XYZ file of C-alpha atoms in Angstrom:
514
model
C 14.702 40.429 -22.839
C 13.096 37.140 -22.470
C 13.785 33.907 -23.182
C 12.986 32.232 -26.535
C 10.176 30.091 -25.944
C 11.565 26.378 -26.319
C 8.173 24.334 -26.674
C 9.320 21.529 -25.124
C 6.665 18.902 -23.787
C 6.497 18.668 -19.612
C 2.859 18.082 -19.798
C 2.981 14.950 -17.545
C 3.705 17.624 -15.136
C 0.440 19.419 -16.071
C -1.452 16.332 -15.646
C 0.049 15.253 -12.524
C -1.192 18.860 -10.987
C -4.199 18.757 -12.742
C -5.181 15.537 -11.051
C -3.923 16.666 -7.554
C -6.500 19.512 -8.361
C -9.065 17.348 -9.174
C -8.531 15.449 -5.890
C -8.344 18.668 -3.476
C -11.799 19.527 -5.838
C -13.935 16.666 -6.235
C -17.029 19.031 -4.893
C -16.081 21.329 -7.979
C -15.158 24.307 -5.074
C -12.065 26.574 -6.251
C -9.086 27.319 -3.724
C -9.498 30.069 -1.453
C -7.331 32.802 -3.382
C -6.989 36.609 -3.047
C -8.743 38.180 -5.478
C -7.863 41.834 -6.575
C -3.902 41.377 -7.335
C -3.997 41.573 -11.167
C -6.256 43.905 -13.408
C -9.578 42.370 -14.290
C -9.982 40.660 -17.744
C -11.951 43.294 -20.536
C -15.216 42.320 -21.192
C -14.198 42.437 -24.674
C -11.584 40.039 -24.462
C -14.023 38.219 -22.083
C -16.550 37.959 -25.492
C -13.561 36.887 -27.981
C -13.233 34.121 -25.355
C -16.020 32.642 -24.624
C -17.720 33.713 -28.367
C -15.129 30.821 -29.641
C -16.819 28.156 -31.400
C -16.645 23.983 -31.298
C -14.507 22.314 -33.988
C -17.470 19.874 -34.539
C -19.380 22.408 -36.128
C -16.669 23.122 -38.275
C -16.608 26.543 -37.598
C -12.731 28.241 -37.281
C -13.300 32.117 -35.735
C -9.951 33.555 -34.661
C -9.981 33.906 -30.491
C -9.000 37.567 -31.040
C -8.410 40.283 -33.937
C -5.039 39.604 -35.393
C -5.876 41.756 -38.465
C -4.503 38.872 -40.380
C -3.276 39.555 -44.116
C -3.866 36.533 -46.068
C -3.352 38.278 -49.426
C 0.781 38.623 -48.682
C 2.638 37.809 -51.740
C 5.135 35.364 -50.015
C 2.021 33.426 -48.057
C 1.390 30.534 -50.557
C 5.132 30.161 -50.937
C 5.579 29.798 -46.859
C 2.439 27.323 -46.895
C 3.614 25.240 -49.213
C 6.845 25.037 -48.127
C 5.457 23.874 -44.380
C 3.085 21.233 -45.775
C 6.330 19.677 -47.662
C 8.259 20.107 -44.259
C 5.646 18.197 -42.326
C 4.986 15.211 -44.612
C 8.537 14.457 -44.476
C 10.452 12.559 -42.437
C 13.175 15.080 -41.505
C 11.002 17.910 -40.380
C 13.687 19.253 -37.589
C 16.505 19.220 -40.285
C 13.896 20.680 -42.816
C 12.912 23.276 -40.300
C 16.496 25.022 -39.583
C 17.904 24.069 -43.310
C 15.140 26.079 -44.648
C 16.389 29.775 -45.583
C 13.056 31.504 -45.671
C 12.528 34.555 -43.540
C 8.984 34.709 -41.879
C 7.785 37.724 -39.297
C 5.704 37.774 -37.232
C 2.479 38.787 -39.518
C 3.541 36.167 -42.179
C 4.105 33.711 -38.882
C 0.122 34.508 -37.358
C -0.889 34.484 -41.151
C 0.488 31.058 -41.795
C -1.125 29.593 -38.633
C -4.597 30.691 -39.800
C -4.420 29.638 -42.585
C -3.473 26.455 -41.735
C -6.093 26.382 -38.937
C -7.079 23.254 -39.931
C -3.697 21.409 -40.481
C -2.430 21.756 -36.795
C 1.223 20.078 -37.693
C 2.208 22.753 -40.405
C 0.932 25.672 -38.094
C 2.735 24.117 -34.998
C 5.935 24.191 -37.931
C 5.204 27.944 -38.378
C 4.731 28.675 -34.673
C 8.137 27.190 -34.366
C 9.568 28.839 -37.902
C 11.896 31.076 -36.050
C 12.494 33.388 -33.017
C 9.768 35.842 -33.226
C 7.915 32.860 -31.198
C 8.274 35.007 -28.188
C 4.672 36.475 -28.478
C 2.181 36.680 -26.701
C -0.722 36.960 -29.238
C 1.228 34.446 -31.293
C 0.947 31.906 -28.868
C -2.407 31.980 -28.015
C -3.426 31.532 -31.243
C -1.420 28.186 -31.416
C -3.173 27.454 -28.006
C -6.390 28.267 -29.845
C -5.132 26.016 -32.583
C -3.552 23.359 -30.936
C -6.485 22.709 -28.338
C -8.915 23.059 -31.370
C -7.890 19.816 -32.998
C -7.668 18.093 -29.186
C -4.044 18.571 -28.844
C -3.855 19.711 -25.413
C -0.786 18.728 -24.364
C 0.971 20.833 -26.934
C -0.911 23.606 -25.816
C 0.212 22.752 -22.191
C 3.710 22.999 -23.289
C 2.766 26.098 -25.474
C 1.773 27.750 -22.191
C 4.543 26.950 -19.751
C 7.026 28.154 -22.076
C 5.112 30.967 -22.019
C 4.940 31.607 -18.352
C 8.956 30.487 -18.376
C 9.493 33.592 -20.916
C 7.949 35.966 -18.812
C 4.695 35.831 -20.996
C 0.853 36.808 -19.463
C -0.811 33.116 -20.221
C -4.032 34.753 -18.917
C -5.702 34.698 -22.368
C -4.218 31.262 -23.029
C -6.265 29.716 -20.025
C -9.221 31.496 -20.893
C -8.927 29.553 -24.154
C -8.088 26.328 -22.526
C -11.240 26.594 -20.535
C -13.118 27.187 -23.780
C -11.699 24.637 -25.972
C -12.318 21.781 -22.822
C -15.821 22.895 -22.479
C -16.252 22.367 -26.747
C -15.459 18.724 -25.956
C -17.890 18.497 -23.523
C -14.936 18.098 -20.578
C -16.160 19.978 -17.947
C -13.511 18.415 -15.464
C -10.784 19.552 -16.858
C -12.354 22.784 -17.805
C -12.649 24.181 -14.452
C -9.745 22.109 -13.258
C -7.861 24.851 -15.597
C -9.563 27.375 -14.022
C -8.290 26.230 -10.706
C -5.011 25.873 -12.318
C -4.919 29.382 -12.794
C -2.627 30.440 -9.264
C -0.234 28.138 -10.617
C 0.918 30.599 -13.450
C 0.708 33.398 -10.528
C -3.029 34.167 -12.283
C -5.849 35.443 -10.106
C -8.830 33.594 -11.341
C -11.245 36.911 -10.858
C -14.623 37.289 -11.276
C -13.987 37.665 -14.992
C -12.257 34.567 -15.699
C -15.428 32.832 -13.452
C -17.681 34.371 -15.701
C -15.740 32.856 -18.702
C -15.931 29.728 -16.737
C -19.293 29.808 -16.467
C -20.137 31.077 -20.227
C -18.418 28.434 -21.687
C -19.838 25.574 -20.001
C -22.962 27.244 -20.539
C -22.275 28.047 -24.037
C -21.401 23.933 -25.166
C -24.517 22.562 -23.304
C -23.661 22.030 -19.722
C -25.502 24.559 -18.209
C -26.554 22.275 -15.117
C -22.436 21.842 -14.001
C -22.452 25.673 -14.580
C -24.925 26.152 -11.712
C -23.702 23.885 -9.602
C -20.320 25.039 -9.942
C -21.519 28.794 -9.113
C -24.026 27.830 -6.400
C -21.170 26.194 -4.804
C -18.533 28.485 -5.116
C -21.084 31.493 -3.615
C -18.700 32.437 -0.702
C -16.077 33.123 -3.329
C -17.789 34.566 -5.823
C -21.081 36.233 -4.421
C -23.936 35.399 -6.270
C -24.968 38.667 -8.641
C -27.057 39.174 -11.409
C -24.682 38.742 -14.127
C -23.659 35.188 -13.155
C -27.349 34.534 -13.254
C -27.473 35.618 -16.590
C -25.317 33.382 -17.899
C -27.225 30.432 -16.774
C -30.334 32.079 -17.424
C -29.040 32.683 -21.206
C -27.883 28.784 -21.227
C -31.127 27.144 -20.475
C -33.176 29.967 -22.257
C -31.480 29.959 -25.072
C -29.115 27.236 -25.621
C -30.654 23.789 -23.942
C -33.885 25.332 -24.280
C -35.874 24.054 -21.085
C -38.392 26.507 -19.696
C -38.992 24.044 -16.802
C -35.065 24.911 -15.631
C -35.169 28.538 -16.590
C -38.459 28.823 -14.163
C -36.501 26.902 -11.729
C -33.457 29.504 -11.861
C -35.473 32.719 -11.882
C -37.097 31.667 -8.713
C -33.992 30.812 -7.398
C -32.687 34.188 -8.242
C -35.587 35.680 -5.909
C -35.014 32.946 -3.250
C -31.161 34.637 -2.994
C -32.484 38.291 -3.536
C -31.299 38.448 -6.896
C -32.539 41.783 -8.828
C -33.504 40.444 -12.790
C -32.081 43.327 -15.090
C -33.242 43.794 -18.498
C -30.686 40.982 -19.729
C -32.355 38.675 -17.370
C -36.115 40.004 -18.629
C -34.903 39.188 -22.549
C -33.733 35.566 -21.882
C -36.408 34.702 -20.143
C -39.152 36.310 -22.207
C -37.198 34.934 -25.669
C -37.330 31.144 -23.640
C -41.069 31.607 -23.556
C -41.472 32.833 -27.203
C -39.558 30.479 -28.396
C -42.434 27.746 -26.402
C -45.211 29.310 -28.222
C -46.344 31.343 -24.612
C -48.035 33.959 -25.301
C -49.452 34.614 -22.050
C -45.894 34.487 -19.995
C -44.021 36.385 -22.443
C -46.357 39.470 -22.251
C -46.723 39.101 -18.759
C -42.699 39.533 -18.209
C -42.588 42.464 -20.668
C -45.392 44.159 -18.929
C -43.614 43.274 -15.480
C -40.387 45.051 -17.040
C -41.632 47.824 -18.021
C -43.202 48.587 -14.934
C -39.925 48.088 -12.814
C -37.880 50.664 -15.404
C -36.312 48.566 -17.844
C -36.455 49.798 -21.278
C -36.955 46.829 -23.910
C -34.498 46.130 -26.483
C -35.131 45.067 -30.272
C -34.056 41.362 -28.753
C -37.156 41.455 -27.029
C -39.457 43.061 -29.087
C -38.367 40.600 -31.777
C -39.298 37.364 -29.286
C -42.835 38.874 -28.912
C -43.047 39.777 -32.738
C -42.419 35.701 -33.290
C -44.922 34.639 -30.251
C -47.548 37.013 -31.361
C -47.625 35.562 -35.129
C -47.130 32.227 -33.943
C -50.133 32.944 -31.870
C -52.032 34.197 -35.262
C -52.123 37.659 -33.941
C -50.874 39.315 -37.033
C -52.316 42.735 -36.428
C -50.826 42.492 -32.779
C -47.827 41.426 -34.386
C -47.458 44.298 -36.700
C -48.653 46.920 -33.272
C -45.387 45.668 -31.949
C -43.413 46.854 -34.942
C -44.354 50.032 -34.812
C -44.105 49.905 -30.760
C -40.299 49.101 -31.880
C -40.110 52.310 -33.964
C -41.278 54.900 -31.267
C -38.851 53.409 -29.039
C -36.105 54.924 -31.880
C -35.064 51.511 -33.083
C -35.516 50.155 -36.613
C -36.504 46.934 -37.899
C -34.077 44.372 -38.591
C -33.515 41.146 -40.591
C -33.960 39.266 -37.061
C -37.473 41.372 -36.733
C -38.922 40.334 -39.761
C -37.806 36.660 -39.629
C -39.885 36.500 -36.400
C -43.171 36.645 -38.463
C -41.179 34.723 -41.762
C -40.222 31.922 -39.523
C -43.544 30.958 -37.668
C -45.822 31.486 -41.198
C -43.879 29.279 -43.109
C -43.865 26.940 -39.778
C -47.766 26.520 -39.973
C -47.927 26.947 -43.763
C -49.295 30.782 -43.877
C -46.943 31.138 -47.193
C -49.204 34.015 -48.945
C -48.453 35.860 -45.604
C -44.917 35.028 -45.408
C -44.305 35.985 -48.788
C -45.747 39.366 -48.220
C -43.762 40.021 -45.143
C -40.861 38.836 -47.738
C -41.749 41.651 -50.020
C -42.080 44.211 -47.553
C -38.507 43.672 -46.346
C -36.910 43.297 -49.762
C -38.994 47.156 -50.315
C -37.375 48.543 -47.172
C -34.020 47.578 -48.247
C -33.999 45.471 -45.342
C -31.671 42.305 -46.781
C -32.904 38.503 -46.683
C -30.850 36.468 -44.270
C -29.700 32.534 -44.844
C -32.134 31.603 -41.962
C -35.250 33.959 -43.989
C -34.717 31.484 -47.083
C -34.487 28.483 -44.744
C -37.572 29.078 -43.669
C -39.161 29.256 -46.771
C -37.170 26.008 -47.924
C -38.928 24.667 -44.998
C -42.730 25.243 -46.028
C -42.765 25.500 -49.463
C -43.470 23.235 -52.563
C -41.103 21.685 -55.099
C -41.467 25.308 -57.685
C -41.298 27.399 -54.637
C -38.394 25.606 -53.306
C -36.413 25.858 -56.577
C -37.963 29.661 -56.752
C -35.955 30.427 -53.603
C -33.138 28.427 -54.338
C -32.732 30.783 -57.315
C -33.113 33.990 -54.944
C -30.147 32.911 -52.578
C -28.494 32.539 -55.031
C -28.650 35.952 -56.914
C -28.692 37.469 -53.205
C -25.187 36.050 -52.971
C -26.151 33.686 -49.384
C -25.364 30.497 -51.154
C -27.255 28.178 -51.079
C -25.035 26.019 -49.043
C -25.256 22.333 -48.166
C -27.495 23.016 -45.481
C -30.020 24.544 -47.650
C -30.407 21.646 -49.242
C -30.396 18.999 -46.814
C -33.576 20.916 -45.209
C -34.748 20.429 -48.976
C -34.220 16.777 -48.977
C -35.196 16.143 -45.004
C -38.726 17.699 -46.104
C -39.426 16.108 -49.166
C -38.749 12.543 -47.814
C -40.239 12.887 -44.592
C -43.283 13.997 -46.627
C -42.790 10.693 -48.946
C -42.258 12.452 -51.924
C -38.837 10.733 -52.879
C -39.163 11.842 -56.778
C -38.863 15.506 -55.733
C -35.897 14.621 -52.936
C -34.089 12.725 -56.009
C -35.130 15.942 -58.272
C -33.648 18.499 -55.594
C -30.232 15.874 -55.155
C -29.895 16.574 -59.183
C -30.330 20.654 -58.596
C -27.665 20.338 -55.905
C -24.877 19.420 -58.451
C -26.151 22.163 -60.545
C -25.224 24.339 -57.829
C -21.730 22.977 -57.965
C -22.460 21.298 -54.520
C -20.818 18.290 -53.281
C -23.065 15.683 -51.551
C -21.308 15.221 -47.772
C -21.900 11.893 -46.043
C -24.420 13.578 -44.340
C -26.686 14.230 -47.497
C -26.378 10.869 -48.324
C -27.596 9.154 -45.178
C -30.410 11.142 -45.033
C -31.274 9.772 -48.714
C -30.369 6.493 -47.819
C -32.577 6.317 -44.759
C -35.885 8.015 -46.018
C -35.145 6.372 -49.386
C -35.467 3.041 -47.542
C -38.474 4.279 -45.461
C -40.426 5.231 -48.795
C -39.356 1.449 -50.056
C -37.368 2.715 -52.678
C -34.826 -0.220 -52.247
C -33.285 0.143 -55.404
C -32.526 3.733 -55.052
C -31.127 3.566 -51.823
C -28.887 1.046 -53.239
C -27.695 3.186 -55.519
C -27.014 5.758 -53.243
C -25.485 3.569 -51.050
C -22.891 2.215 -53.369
C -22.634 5.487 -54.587
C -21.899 7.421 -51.075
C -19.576 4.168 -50.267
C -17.391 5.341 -53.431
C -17.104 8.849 -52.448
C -15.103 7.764 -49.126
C -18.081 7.562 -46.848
C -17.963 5.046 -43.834
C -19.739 2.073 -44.103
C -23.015 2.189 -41.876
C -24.700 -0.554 -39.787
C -27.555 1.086 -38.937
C -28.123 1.451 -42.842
C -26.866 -2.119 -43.498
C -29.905 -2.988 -41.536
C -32.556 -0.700 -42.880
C -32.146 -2.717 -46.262
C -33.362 -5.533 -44.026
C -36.976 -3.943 -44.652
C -36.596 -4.777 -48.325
C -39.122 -7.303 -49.829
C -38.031 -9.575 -52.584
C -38.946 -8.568 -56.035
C -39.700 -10.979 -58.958
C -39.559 -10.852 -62.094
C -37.359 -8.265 -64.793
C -38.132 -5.068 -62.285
C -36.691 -6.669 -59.574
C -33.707 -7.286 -61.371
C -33.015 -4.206 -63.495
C -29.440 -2.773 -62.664
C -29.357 -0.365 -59.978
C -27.862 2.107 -61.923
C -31.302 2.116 -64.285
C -32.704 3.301 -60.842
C -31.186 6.714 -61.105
C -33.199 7.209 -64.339
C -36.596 9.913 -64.321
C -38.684 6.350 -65.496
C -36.877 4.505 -62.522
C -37.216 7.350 -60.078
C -41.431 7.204 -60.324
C -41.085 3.763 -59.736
C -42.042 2.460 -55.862
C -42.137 -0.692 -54.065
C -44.764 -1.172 -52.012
């Protein structure tokens, strides 16, 4: 049986090989390794990798299915008791005085749930001896690395490899949480690292690699890191793919994604139909109609069947394109093929009407899904929220609502955004007063926007108000606003002295400096 994992922190000696890594790597190459020793990584593990998201968007998805039951009896009792035990000051004596009895599922439920408190879910990592898992361990890697504490997760993983543990996963998430924070050094430094722990770093875990980097925004290190690593890893189609997919569809830039596709012909590089649907959604997504029929006419002719992905990109291009009836053909081109309309399908013609202001048409296309049972997505009412007037916008408000899709704070910060950049502050201060009657709390974020535009419209005395008003809620001070009120001009007379919280009145709120 193996040793009790003991957590304790070597991770100078982690850096210190890290950084002799870095030195033997400074071209980003990889060590010469044998490859074939150990079984390749699943492709579905692969995805719960590399599908992890960035704590900046404030998004928490578990790194793999843990089937975790949050609903156990003795879980708020166990929570509780860790949050006491890690705002004190004796948390070792209050961690082995404690009588409570955790297993395993209470021990993975606990860390969820505390996700987002990373010192009482390292207290319930530590709760007891069922710490000798593997599945428990990556999670606090997951966890740990999440809120930047990598040198826990270091020491998480060498007493993992000390117990006779695979850490495979754990690097894998490593790599992924680097990349999040943008540190693409240390990200395939870790993926060097990988021989150390007697790992083979396969052409799975490069594909990781490579998908992650890809996957936070540095999609140019991804290339050169696979372009220079050819000999090692021979350049295929799937590795293409991936940087395909990250200019395409993450960064965006056609100009690269035409660079890369030539480049995949320049190294005899066969496109598949994953490599036809990136690039034909990259061009769709420009407004090119001409290229994105041109690629799914070239696919077709070399045997590739089209998926609903890209008959969804040319459903969007064609009605951006106003070719409605087009548009429509390639609907029902969708349904011979066998497959059936989506949510996704049907946004591509929502999205681009609202986008030009074709509501009448988007509001048919509305009906027709809500008729064919096909259900309304957050990013369908967005849309709307995006074109529509003040009645419409509280009109759909209402309908995401009843649908049960929020609205959220998002929903209403494209609200706001709209009606201020279109200088119509009174219905941005109307829509801020429908927010609270959603039970919605204003986030810093809501209120610098307001601020800002508030400012830009020369309502002075409302953005003052708002100001003060975010200040009190425990938002940051902010120069850049500080010197927006800069623009104000001086005021005589009672109006200019009224007190700003008049300003917040309907009377106050038609009233505009000019």
């Amino acid at each position: 049986m193996a040793a009790p994992l003991r957590l304790h922190c070597y991770y100078s000696y982690f850096s210190s090989r890290l950084h002799g890594i870095a030195r033997r790597n400074s071209q980003l190459t990889v060590p010469l390794i044998g490859i074939g020793s150990w079984s390749k990584f699943s492709s579905e593990a692969l995805h719960q990798t590399v599908s992890l998201h960035s704590r900046s968007q404030n998004q928490y998805h578990a790194p793999f299915d843990f089937n975790f039951n949050l609903d156990d009896p003795s879980l708020p009792e166990f929570l509780e008791l860790l949050k006491k035990v890690a705002h004190s000051s004796f948390q070792a004596e209050g961690l082995h005085s404690s009588s409570f009895q955790a297993n395993r599922d209470l021990i993975c439920s606990a860390i969820w749930a505390l996700r987002e408190e990373w010192k009482p879910a390292l207290l319930a990592f530590k709760w007891n001896c069922h710490l000798n898992d593997e599945k428990v361990c990556n999670l606090m890697v997951w966890v740990s690395a999440t809120h930047g504490k990598f040198s826990t997760a270091w020491c998480i993983i060498r007493d993992m490899h000390h117990s006779s543990l695979s850490t495979r996963q754990a690097m894998l998430i490593m790599i992924d949480r680097y990349a999040s924070v943008n540190n693409t050094v240390k990200a395939i430094q870790t993926f060097n690292f990988m021989d150390t722990f007697r790992l083979t770093p396969d052409q799975e875990a490069f594909h990781a690699l490579l998908a992650a980097l890809c996957k936070y925004g540095n999609v140019e290190e991804a290339q050169e890191f696979m372009l220079l690593n050819k000999k090692l890893f021979p350049l295929e189609t799937r590795s293409f793919n991936i940087i395909l997919n990250g200019w395409c569809n993450i960064t965006r830039d056609v100009y690269e994604a035409k660079r890369v596709w030539r480049e995949m012909s320049k190294y005899c590089i066969t496109p598949d139909g994953t490599s036809y649907s990136h690039m034909i959604s990259c061009f769709s997504k420009e407004g090119n109609l001409f290229d994105s029929l041109r690629l799914y006419d070239q696919m077709k002719k070399r045997g590739w069947t089209p998926g609903i992905e890209i008959y969804n990109s040319l459903v969007y291009v064609l009605t951006r394109a106003n070719c409605l009836k087009e548009a429509l053909r390639t609907i029902d081109k969708l349904k011979e093929q066998g497959l059936q309309p989506d949510s996704s399908t049907l946004n591509a013609m929502i999205l681009p009407l609202c986008e030009t202001g074709k509501l009448a048409e988007a509001r048919v296309v509305f009906s027709t899904m809500v008729e064919e049972n096909v259900c309304p997505t957050t990013e369908t009412y967005h849309a709307f929220f995006e074109g529509t007037d003040y009645q419409g916008s509280l009109e759909f408000l209402s309908r995401m609502k009843d649908s049960g899709l929020g609205p959220n704070k998002d929903s209403f910060l494209i609200i706001l955004t709209k009606f201020l950049k279109m200088k119509q502050p009174v219905n941005a201060v109307k829509i801020w007063t429908e927010m609270k009657a959603y039970d919605l709390v204003p986030s810093c974020v809501h209120y610098k926007v307001m601020v800002e535009e508030l400012v830009n419209c020369r309502w002075f005395i409302k953005a003052r108000y708002f100001y003060e008003e975010m200040i009190s809620n425990g938002c940051s001070a902010d120069p850049k606003l500080n010197k927006l009120f800069q623009k104000e001009v001086p005021v005589h007379g009672d109006k200019g002295k009224q007190n700003v919280k008049n300003a917040i009145s309907n009377k106050s709120a038609k009233y505009c400096i000019k």
